[in-house]
Amino acid sequence: MNSNLKGRNTAIILMHCPDQKGIVARVTKFLSENNGNIVYLEQHVDQQEKEFFMRIEWDMELFSIPQEKVADHFDTLIAKHYGMTWNIYFSNQVPRMALFVSKMSHCLFDILARYQAGEWNVHIPFIISNHPEMQPVAKQFGMEFHLFPVDAKNKREVEEKEIQLLKSTNINFVVLARYMQVLSEDFITQFPNKIINIHHSFLPAFPGAKPYHSAYERGVKIIGATSHYVTSDLDAGPIIEQDVAHINHTDTVKNLIRIGQDLEKIVLSRAVYAHLQRKILVYKNRTIIFN
Amino acid sequence: MNSNLKGRNTAIILMHCPDQKGIVARVTKFLSENNGNIVYLEQHVDQQEKEFFMRIEWDMELFSIPQEKVADHFDTLIAKHYGMTWNIYFSNQVPRMALFVSKMSHCLFDILARYQAGEWNVHIPFIISNHPEMQPVAKQFGMEFHLFPVDAKNKREVEEKEIQLLKSTNINFVVLARYMQVLSEDFITQFPNKIINIHHSFLPAFPGAKPYHSAYERGVKIIGATSHYVTSDLDAGPIIEQDVAHINHTDTVKNLIRIGQDLEKIVLSRAVYAHLQRKILVYKNRTIIFN
Amino acid sequence: MNSNLKGRNTAIILMHCPDQKGIVARVTKFLSENNGNIVYLEQHVDQQEKEFFMRIEWDMELFSIPQEKVADHFDTLIAKHYGMTWNIYFSNQVPRMALFVSKMSHCLFDILARYQAGEWNVHIPFIISNHPEMQPVAKQFGMEFHLFPVDAKNKREVEEKEIQLLKSTNINFVVLARYMQVLSEDFITQFPNKIINIHHSFLPAFPGAKPYHSAYERGVKIIGATSHYVTSDLDAGPIIEQDVAHINHTDTVKNLIRIGQDLEKIVLSRAVYAHLQRKILVYKNRTIIFN
Amino acid sequence: MNSNLKGRNTAIILMHCPDQKGIVARVTKFLSENNGNIVYLEQHVDQQEKEFFMRIEWDMELFSIPQEKVADHFDTLIAKHYGMTWNIYFSNQVPRMALFVSKMSHCLFDILARYQAGEWNVHIPFIISNHPEMQPVAKQFGMEFHLFPVDAKNKREVEEKEIQLLKSTNINFVVLARYMQVLSEDFITQFPNKIINIHHSFLPAFPGAKPYHSAYERGVKIIGATSHYVTSDLDAGPIIEQDVAHINHTDTVKNLIRIGQDLEKIVLSRAVYAHLQRKILVYKNRTIIFN
């Protein structure tokens, strides 16, 4: 994957619309006329869906339209005309991410290590958990930790508090780092394509609980991990990233869990990175991940 | 994987039984006393099942028991005592394999190329197909080709003829190289753990028909192939080998099929090779594949 | 990787030039004005080299400039202005490929199987070899076979004959399918970035002869294969595709060769496919491989 | 890989010697006679070297020879007779590991996260560094941190202090988690096959400094990481584990470093785990890694 221009502000638009003639010419003319130098453009047409997809990134340094007005101009001059679904991002606006965990530490450690090392361009104001076990890890890394124990009775109420916290702190997206509690549809619809989960199998195989036990029972020779956006359909949202590891007959369930945890943390982190790079566009429950 | 002693006859025993003390000592004493030098031994105990598994291979050159009597001696002196399930093979006995195909050529070409190049220690006396399309390929390679068109009405009768052909020609095992016709339970039970199939997905995801179409619909980021022994439960037999390839959003179903065919032929050939090397032991619908 | 519009003629331009403002806008305006619907566009700027790269593909069906004049128009109106290095291809022009082999059959079988199955959009008028061993394989597949034995004395003369044959039959590119004879610089300069080789190691490790023996000696845990364009610098040309397989301590050199041959044939075929899809652009001894 | 019997003490012997008849029989008889139930045995003969290799693990619970006398009995009764090179380990003896770091945090975080989560059966009494940057990370995890700044002048003296510290604290092995300082031959010979390094390339490609820059320059399509035992020959010691990741033309050196760091930490951790499991035997600069 590409990285942004180091130290310079760029604008990124992800867009799709029914395929029509002249879209690329129109968009690039708009940028060129306003002194916007394109640093990256990837575009393709899905021939089956007759849908046009594009990611374009340009240098804002000499761009003649001020940052706060770019969206309005693009909408008026281009997006409305072609009936586009689109989003704009600026590399100088650092995304704000909320991290949800439960009792397991491997994904949490991996993300906090990257965060502390400055690997990602992100703010993580706090960690939310339904269990207290990870509070010491949060403390080690100097992170705010919010404990929200959930049970069948209080789930609705707790989720409302969580949503309020996320909204009031301007959280842009949520990462479920082995958060072992199913979110309600109400919660999910507040953050469409903005909740990234890691599931410990190569979906659609072994959805739901205890996939490593199921993998052992079935006698598979590979195990996997899948990161996806959460939808109200359990483990069935748009897949962002998947990877696998080869195993053999000597591997017990305990071994599968150990090997799988390395997959989980890497696959989740790759998905978060792609999201942070504004490389992902969701269309009809599938992701387009630009290069 | 290991290869046999080049140019020398070896005996191989695959065995399993409830774990007991002294099995390895007893077996190796038997070989040692009869001047059988072990060239390979792999043994482990499945702690959950309390089951003992072993593959042992020894040089027959100076072994004092003649080849035709080894099985009887081993059974009498050892196997019965421990209640073993076991099989014996000799590297100077070349296995006889029947190759089943339908309309697709990629696995067929791959296997015939290896056969002609002498890569495998196997005899393939003929090809069986339910369609005529591959007859010219068989001819190119100088292979006997038996056409057995199957429909709902004649299936029982055709399978009986096929079984008769396989039995009368002393076929040891069957390879379904994208044979697109479900075998009946009657057929399968004649060849337990002796029919190797290739399924074009990473099972248990996408069993049954059109897995590449399903993979496209689901938006997965990896596709796979699985070779397994055929049981009466469709696509649910013991898995021998699996592998995957990474794909992306630009890949159409046609591309998935193209990329997947390379997986299929390699995964199937690896499975056949392991089978020919006598490396595979089946236990409770799972395979132990020795190193 | 993407595939072309099924059954429709498309034009493809691969181009690069020093980065300047407005290139994409200018190119896409040219297409849009002439009724050329873009089906694929991928563009990026190498920030270190300040070089602009693009691959653009459009539907020729309604394009107002006739096929034979497109190159001239593009050159006059656009390429000269920006100082572009570029190539144009049309999907209705089937590339002509020459296949060079020596004594080993695995890559040859793999390519001929794909060719016979119609997997690739290519013509292969003949096979050239410096040894007679593969003549029967050529015959099996109904392929013309030219034997050109080479020794230290006749190398110059033989290569001249080969070049003459390639030129007189309008060969567009050459595939060395484990051709075990180093081509002279004179030969190579006749076909810049048009000779695809497969080397049986993950370059730059183990260049030159007997890489599997060297891999065994060094005790590596992975072996690999590399396809690259041939330059006068042995095994040092632009890399197109690489892949690896995991091995272990039980694998003898013979096993490495067996496992490696599967890598070689798949890696070579992927490279040839990318070349046929006009996805590859070479810049300063590195390849850009568009998606 | 297998795991030990949970909660029970096992003994493990790794051995090799010139191949002779009856070794397995003799060893297993010794265990059987003394009531030692074998839980794992893997043995093979390297036919080229005519060398016998074995890893055997047995349950100590009912074994009639006390733990402190096992080595002596084995040596007297068996090892001397066959001229074995061998080592014995007991699962109730937790290995003591010293962790060397410099300025980079990714491998350090990964190892400390596993350590804190209890993933490994190991004691890590302290961290040693030639730079102060990682001191805060050590502190976060409550780890002792020893700063030993090294320059050309003081290297000999500093290494002597380090060796003294390692010896006085009964360290069994050393892990160099991106320790960017070449150890002297004097240091290395004190810990033969007991210093594990991670090199950020797929060796033997790109040894020495700045392998990602070299990988970028060469235009490879895969990058890798290699963990190996340190010998006096730089980056040429016995390889334990290697893995690779696919990259493409859009990846800058900065990206290669980012992608590579995930490889480095996983490959190093797999090597440490295999070492802790007593699965590794070194023979003539190559590793045998038992299953």
Coordinates of N, CA and C in Angstrom, one line a residue, chain C residues 66-212:
Chain C
P66 N -9.9 5.8 -35.5 CA -9.8 4.4 -35.9 C -8.5 3.8 -35.2
Q67 N -8.5 2.5 -35.0 CA -7.5 1.8 -34.3 C -6.1 2.1 -34.9
E68 N -6.0 2.2 -36.2 CA -4.6 2.3 -36.8 C -4.1 3.8 -36.6
K69 N -5.0 4.7 -36.2 CA -4.5 6.1 -36.1 C -4.4 6.5 -34.6
V70 N -4.8 5.7 -33.7 CA -4.8 6.1 -32.3 C -3.4 6.4 -31.8
A71 N -2.4 5.6 -32.1 CA -1.1 5.8 -31.6 C -0.6 7.2 -32.1
D72 N -0.8 7.5 -33.4 CA -0.3 8.7 -33.9 C -1.0 10.0 -33.2
H73 N -2.3 9.9 -33.1 CA -3.0 11.0 -32.4 C -2.5 11.2 -31.0
F74 N -2.4 10.0 -30.2 CA -1.9 10.1 -28.8 C -0.5 10.7 -28.8
D75 N 0.3 10.3 -29.7 CA 1.7 10.8 -29.7 C 1.8 12.3 -29.9
T76 N 1.0 12.7 -30.9 CA 1.1 14.1 -31.3 C 0.4 15.0 -30.3
L77 N -0.7 14.6 -29.8 CA -1.5 15.5 -28.9 C -1.1 15.4 -27.5
I78 N -0.5 14.3 -27.1 CA -0.3 14.2 -25.6 C 1.2 13.7 -25.3
A79 N 1.6 12.6 -25.8 CA 2.8 12.0 -25.4 C 4.0 12.9 -25.6
K80 N 4.1 13.5 -26.7 CA 5.3 14.4 -27.0 C 5.3 15.6 -26.0
H81 N 4.1 16.1 -25.8 CA 4.0 17.3 -24.9 C 4.5 17.0 -23.5
Y82 N 4.3 15.8 -23.0 CA 4.7 15.5 -21.6 C 6.0 14.8 -21.6
G83 N 6.6 14.5 -22.7 CA 7.8 13.7 -22.8 C 7.6 12.3 -22.3
M84 N 6.5 11.6 -22.7 CA 6.2 10.3 -22.2 C 7.0 9.2 -22.9
T85 N 7.3 8.2 -22.1 CA 7.7 6.9 -22.6 C 6.4 6.0 -22.5
W86 N 6.0 5.4 -23.6 CA 4.7 4.8 -23.6 C 4.6 3.7 -24.6
N87 N 3.6 2.8 -24.4 CA 3.3 1.7 -25.4 C 1.8 1.6 -25.5
I88 N 1.3 1.3 -26.7 CA -0.2 1.0 -26.8 C -0.4 -0.4 -27.3
Y89 N -1.5 -1.0 -26.8 CA -1.8 -2.4 -27.2 C -3.3 -2.4 -27.4
F90 N -3.8 -3.3 -28.3 CA -5.2 -3.5 -28.5 C -5.5 -5.0 -28.2
S91 N -6.7 -5.2 -27.5 CA -7.0 -6.5 -27.1 C -7.3 -7.4 -28.3
N92 N -7.6 -6.9 -29.4 CA -7.9 -7.7 -30.6 C -6.6 -8.1 -31.3
Q93 N -5.4 -7.7 -30.9 CA -4.2 -8.1 -31.4 C -3.5 -9.2 -30.5
V94 N -3.6 -10.4 -31.0 CA -3.1 -11.5 -30.1 C -1.6 -11.6 -30.2
P95 N -0.9 -11.5 -29.0 CA 0.6 -11.5 -29.0 C 1.1 -12.9 -29.4
R96 N 2.3 -12.9 -30.0 CA 2.9 -14.1 -30.5 C 4.1 -14.4 -29.7
M97 N 4.2 -15.5 -29.1 CA 5.2 -15.9 -28.1 C 6.0 -17.1 -28.6
A98 N 7.3 -17.0 -28.4 CA 8.2 -18.1 -28.7 C 8.6 -18.8 -27.3
L99 N 8.6 -20.1 -27.3 CA 8.8 -20.9 -26.1 C 10.2 -21.6 -26.2
F100 N 11.1 -21.3 -25.3 CA 12.4 -21.9 -25.3 C 12.5 -22.9 -24.1
V101 N 12.9 -24.1 -24.4 CA 13.1 -25.1 -23.4 C 14.4 -25.9 -23.6
S102 N 14.7 -26.7 -22.5 CA 15.9 -27.5 -22.6 C 15.5 -29.0 -22.4
K103 N 15.8 -29.5 -21.2 CA 15.5 -30.9 -20.9 C 14.4 -31.1 -20.0
M104 N 14.0 -30.1 -19.2 CA 13.0 -30.3 -18.2 C 11.6 -30.0 -18.7
S105 N 10.6 -30.8 -18.2 CA 9.3 -30.7 -18.8 C 8.2 -30.0 -18.0
H106 N 8.5 -29.7 -16.7 CA 7.4 -29.2 -15.9 C 6.8 -27.9 -16.4
C107 N 7.6 -26.9 -16.7 CA 7.1 -25.6 -17.1 C 6.5 -25.7 -18.5
L108 N 7.1 -26.6 -19.3 CA 6.6 -26.8 -20.7 C 5.2 -27.4 -20.7
F109 N 5.0 -28.4 -19.9 CA 3.7 -29.0 -19.8 C 2.7 -28.0 -19.3
D110 N 3.1 -27.3 -18.3 CA 2.2 -26.3 -17.7 C 1.7 -25.3 -18.7
I111 N 2.6 -24.8 -19.5 CA 2.3 -23.7 -20.5 C 1.5 -24.3 -21.6
L112 N 1.9 -25.5 -22.1 CA 1.1 -26.1 -23.2 C -0.3 -26.5 -22.8
A113 N -0.4 -26.9 -21.5 CA -1.8 -27.3 -21.0 C -2.7 -26.0 -21.0
R114 N -2.1 -24.9 -20.6 CA -2.9 -23.7 -20.6 C -3.2 -23.2 -22.0
Y115 N -2.2 -23.4 -22.9 CA -2.4 -23.0 -24.3 C -3.5 -23.8 -24.9
Q116 N -3.4 -25.1 -24.7 CA -4.4 -26.0 -25.3 C -5.8 -25.8 -24.8
A117 N -5.9 -25.4 -23.5 CA -7.2 -25.2 -22.8 C -7.7 -23.8 -23.2
G118 N -6.9 -23.0 -23.9 CA -7.4 -21.7 -24.2 C -7.4 -20.7 -23.1
E119 N -6.6 -20.9 -22.1 CA -6.6 -20.1 -20.9 C -6.0 -18.7 -21.2
W120 N -5.0 -18.7 -22.1 CA -4.3 -17.4 -22.5 C -4.7 -16.9 -23.9
N121 N -4.7 -15.6 -24.0 CA -4.9 -14.9 -25.3 C -3.6 -14.8 -26.0
V122 N -3.1 -15.8 -26.6 CA -1.7 -15.8 -27.2 C -1.6 -16.8 -28.3
H123 N -0.7 -16.6 -29.2 CA -0.3 -17.5 -30.2 C 1.1 -18.0 -29.9
I124 N 1.3 -19.3 -29.9 CA 2.7 -19.9 -29.7 C 3.0 -20.7 -31.0
P125 N 3.6 -20.0 -32.0 CA 3.8 -20.7 -33.2 C 4.8 -21.9 -33.1
F126 N 5.8 -21.8 -32.2 CA 6.8 -22.9 -32.1 C 7.5 -22.9 -30.8
I127 N 8.2 -24.1 -30.6 CA 9.1 -24.3 -29.5 C 10.5 -24.3 -30.0
I128 N 11.4 -23.7 -29.3 CA 12.8 -23.8 -29.6 C 13.6 -24.5 -28.5
S129 N 14.5 -25.4 -28.8 CA 15.2 -26.0 -27.8 C 16.7 -26.3 -28.2
N130 N 17.6 -26.3 -27.2 CA 19.0 -26.6 -27.5 C 19.2 -28.1 -27.3
H131 N 18.2 -28.9 -26.9 CA 18.3 -30.3 -26.7 C 17.1 -31.0 -27.3
P132 N 17.2 -32.3 -27.7 CA 16.1 -32.9 -28.3 C 15.1 -33.6 -27.4
E133 N 15.3 -33.6 -26.1 CA 14.5 -34.3 -25.1 C 13.0 -34.0 -25.2
M134 N 12.7 -32.7 -25.4 CA 11.3 -32.3 -25.3 C 10.6 -32.4 -26.6
Q135 N 11.2 -32.8 -27.7 CA 10.6 -33.0 -29.0 C 9.3 -33.8 -28.9
P136 N 9.3 -35.0 -28.2 CA 8.1 -35.8 -28.1 C 6.9 -35.0 -27.4
V137 N 7.3 -34.2 -26.4 CA 6.2 -33.4 -25.7 C 5.6 -32.4 -26.7
A138 N 6.5 -31.7 -27.5 CA 6.0 -30.8 -28.5 C 5.0 -31.6 -29.5
K139 N 5.5 -32.7 -29.8 CA 4.7 -33.5 -30.8 C 3.3 -33.9 -30.2
Q140 N 3.3 -34.3 -29.0 CA 2.0 -34.7 -28.3 C 1.0 -33.5 -28.4
F141 N 1.5 -32.3 -28.3 CA 0.6 -31.1 -28.3 C 0.5 -30.5 -29.7
G142 N 1.1 -31.2 -30.7 CA 1.0 -30.7 -32.1 C 1.7 -29.4 -32.3
M143 N 2.8 -29.2 -31.6 CA 3.6 -28.0 -31.7 C 4.8 -28.2 -32.6
E144 N 5.1 -27.1 -33.4 CA 6.3 -27.1 -34.2 C 7.5 -27.0 -33.2
F145 N 8.6 -27.8 -33.5 CA 9.7 -27.8 -32.6 C 11.0 -27.6 -33.4
H146 N 11.8 -26.6 -33.0 CA 13.0 -26.3 -33.7 C 14.2 -26.6 -32.8
L147 N 15.0 -27.5 -33.2 CA 16.2 -27.9 -32.4 C 17.4 -27.1 -32.8
F148 N 18.0 -26.4 -31.9 CA 19.2 -25.6 -32.2 C 20.2 -25.9 -31.1
P149 N 21.0 -27.0 -31.4 CA 22.0 -27.4 -30.4 C 23.0 -26.2 -30.4
V150 N 23.4 -25.9 -29.1 CA 24.4 -24.8 -28.9 C 25.6 -25.3 -28.3
D151 N 26.8 -24.9 -28.8 CA 28.0 -25.1 -28.0 C 28.9 -23.9 -28.0
A152 N 30.0 -23.9 -27.4 CA 30.8 -22.6 -27.3 C 31.1 -22.1 -28.6
K153 N 31.4 -23.0 -29.6 CA 31.8 -22.5 -30.9 C 30.7 -21.9 -31.7
N154 N 29.5 -22.6 -31.7 CA 28.5 -22.2 -32.7 C 27.5 -21.2 -32.1
K155 N 27.7 -20.8 -30.9 CA 26.7 -20.0 -30.2 C 26.2 -18.7 -31.0
R156 N 27.2 -18.0 -31.4 CA 26.9 -16.7 -32.1 C 26.1 -17.0 -33.4
E157 N 26.5 -18.0 -34.1 CA 25.8 -18.4 -35.4 C 24.4 -18.9 -35.1
V158 N 24.3 -19.7 -34.1 CA 22.9 -20.3 -33.7 C 22.0 -19.2 -33.3
E159 N 22.5 -18.3 -32.5 CA 21.7 -17.2 -32.0 C 21.2 -16.3 -33.1
E160 N 22.1 -16.1 -34.1 CA 21.6 -15.3 -35.3 C 20.5 -16.0 -36.0
K161 N 20.6 -17.3 -36.1 CA 19.5 -18.1 -36.8 C 18.2 -17.9 -36.0
E162 N 18.4 -18.1 -34.7 CA 17.2 -17.9 -33.8 C 16.5 -16.6 -33.9
I163 N 17.4 -15.5 -33.9 CA 16.8 -14.2 -34.0 C 16.1 -14.0 -35.3
Q164 N 16.7 -14.5 -36.4 CA 16.1 -14.4 -37.7 C 14.7 -15.1 -37.7
L165 N 14.7 -16.3 -37.1 CA 13.4 -17.0 -37.0 C 12.4 -16.2 -36.2
L166 N 12.8 -15.7 -35.1 CA 11.9 -14.9 -34.3 C 11.3 -13.6 -35.0
K167 N 12.3 -13.0 -35.7 CA 11.9 -11.8 -36.4 C 11.0 -12.1 -37.6
S168 N 11.4 -13.1 -38.3 CA 10.6 -13.4 -39.6 C 9.2 -14.0 -39.3
T169 N 9.0 -14.4 -38.0 CA 7.7 -15.0 -37.7 C 6.9 -14.0 -36.8
N170 N 7.5 -12.7 -36.7 CA 6.8 -11.7 -35.9 C 6.5 -12.0 -34.5
I171 N 7.5 -12.7 -33.9 CA 7.4 -13.0 -32.4 C 7.4 -11.7 -31.6
N172 N 6.5 -11.6 -30.7 CA 6.5 -10.4 -29.8 C 7.3 -10.5 -28.5
F173 N 7.3 -11.8 -28.0 CA 8.1 -12.0 -26.8 C 8.4 -13.4 -26.6
V174 N 9.5 -13.6 -25.8 CA 10.1 -15.0 -25.6 C 9.9 -15.4 -24.2
V175 N 9.6 -16.7 -24.0 CA 9.5 -17.2 -22.6 C 10.5 -18.4 -22.5
L176 N 11.4 -18.2 -21.5 CA 12.4 -19.2 -21.3 C 11.9 -20.1 -20.2
A177 N 11.4 -21.3 -20.6 CA 10.8 -22.2 -19.6 C 11.8 -23.2 -19.1
R178 N 12.7 -22.8 -18.3 CA 13.8 -23.5 -17.8 C 14.8 -23.8 -19.0
Y179 N 15.0 -22.8 -19.8 CA 16.0 -22.9 -20.9 C 17.4 -22.7 -20.3
M180 N 18.2 -23.8 -20.3 CA 19.5 -23.8 -19.5 C 20.7 -23.4 -20.4
Q181 N 20.6 -22.2 -21.0 CA 21.6 -21.8 -21.8 C 21.6 -20.2 -21.7
V182 N 22.7 -19.6 -21.3 CA 22.7 -18.2 -21.2 C 22.7 -17.5 -22.5
L183 N 21.7 -16.6 -22.7 CA 21.7 -15.9 -24.0 C 22.7 -14.8 -24.0
S184 N 23.2 -14.5 -25.2 CA 24.3 -13.4 -25.3 C 23.6 -12.1 -25.2
E185 N 24.5 -11.1 -24.9 CA 24.0 -9.7 -24.8 C 23.4 -9.3 -26.2
D186 N 24.0 -9.7 -27.3 CA 23.4 -9.4 -28.6 C 22.0 -9.8 -28.7
F187 N 21.8 -11.1 -28.3 CA 20.4 -11.6 -28.4 C 19.5 -10.8 -27.5
I188 N 19.9 -10.5 -26.3 CA 19.0 -9.9 -25.3 C 18.6 -8.5 -25.8
T189 N 19.6 -7.7 -26.3 CA 19.3 -6.4 -26.7 C 18.3 -6.3 -27.8
Q190 N 18.1 -7.4 -28.6 CA 17.1 -7.4 -29.6 C 15.7 -7.4 -29.0
F191 N 15.6 -7.9 -27.8 CA 14.2 -8.1 -27.2 C 14.2 -7.5 -25.8
P192 N 14.3 -6.2 -25.7 CA 14.4 -5.5 -24.4 C 13.0 -5.7 -23.6
N193 N 13.1 -6.2 -22.4 CA 11.9 -6.4 -21.6 C 10.9 -7.3 -22.3
K194 N 11.4 -8.2 -23.2 CA 10.5 -9.1 -23.9 C 10.9 -10.5 -23.8
I195 N 11.9 -10.8 -22.9 CA 12.3 -12.2 -22.7 C 12.0 -12.4 -21.2
I196 N 11.1 -13.4 -20.9 CA 10.7 -13.7 -19.5 C 11.4 -15.0 -19.1
N197 N 12.1 -14.9 -18.1 CA 12.8 -16.1 -17.6 C 12.3 -16.6 -16.2
I198 N 12.4 -17.9 -15.9 CA 12.1 -18.3 -14.5 C 13.4 -18.8 -13.9
H199 N 13.7 -18.2 -12.7 CA 14.9 -18.7 -12.0 C 14.4 -19.4 -10.8
H200 N 15.1 -20.6 -10.5 CA 14.6 -21.5 -9.4 C 15.2 -21.1 -8.0
S201 N 15.0 -19.8 -7.7 CA 15.3 -19.4 -6.3 C 14.6 -18.1 -6.1
F202 N 14.5 -17.6 -4.8 CA 14.0 -16.3 -4.6 C 15.2 -15.3 -4.7
L203 N 15.3 -14.8 -5.9 CA 16.4 -13.8 -6.1 C 16.2 -12.6 -5.2
P204 N 17.4 -12.0 -4.8 CA 18.7 -12.2 -5.2 C 19.5 -13.3 -4.5
A205 N 18.8 -14.1 -3.7 CA 19.5 -15.2 -3.1 C 19.7 -16.3 -4.2
F206 N 20.8 -17.0 -4.2 CA 21.1 -18.1 -5.0 C 21.0 -17.9 -6.5
P207 N 21.7 -16.9 -7.0 CA 21.6 -16.7 -8.5 C 22.5 -17.8 -9.1
G208 N 22.5 -17.9 -10.4 CA 23.4 -18.8 -11.1 C 22.9 -20.3 -11.0
A209 N 23.9 -21.2 -11.1 CA 23.6 -22.6 -11.2 C 23.3 -23.3 -9.9
K210 N 22.5 -24.3 -9.9 CA 22.2 -25.2 -8.8 C 21.7 -24.5 -7.5
P211 N 20.7 -23.7 -7.6 CA 20.2 -23.0 -6.4 C 19.6 -23.9 -5.4
Y212 N 19.1 -25.0 -5.8 CA 18.5 -25.9 -4.8 C 19.6 -26.6 -3.9

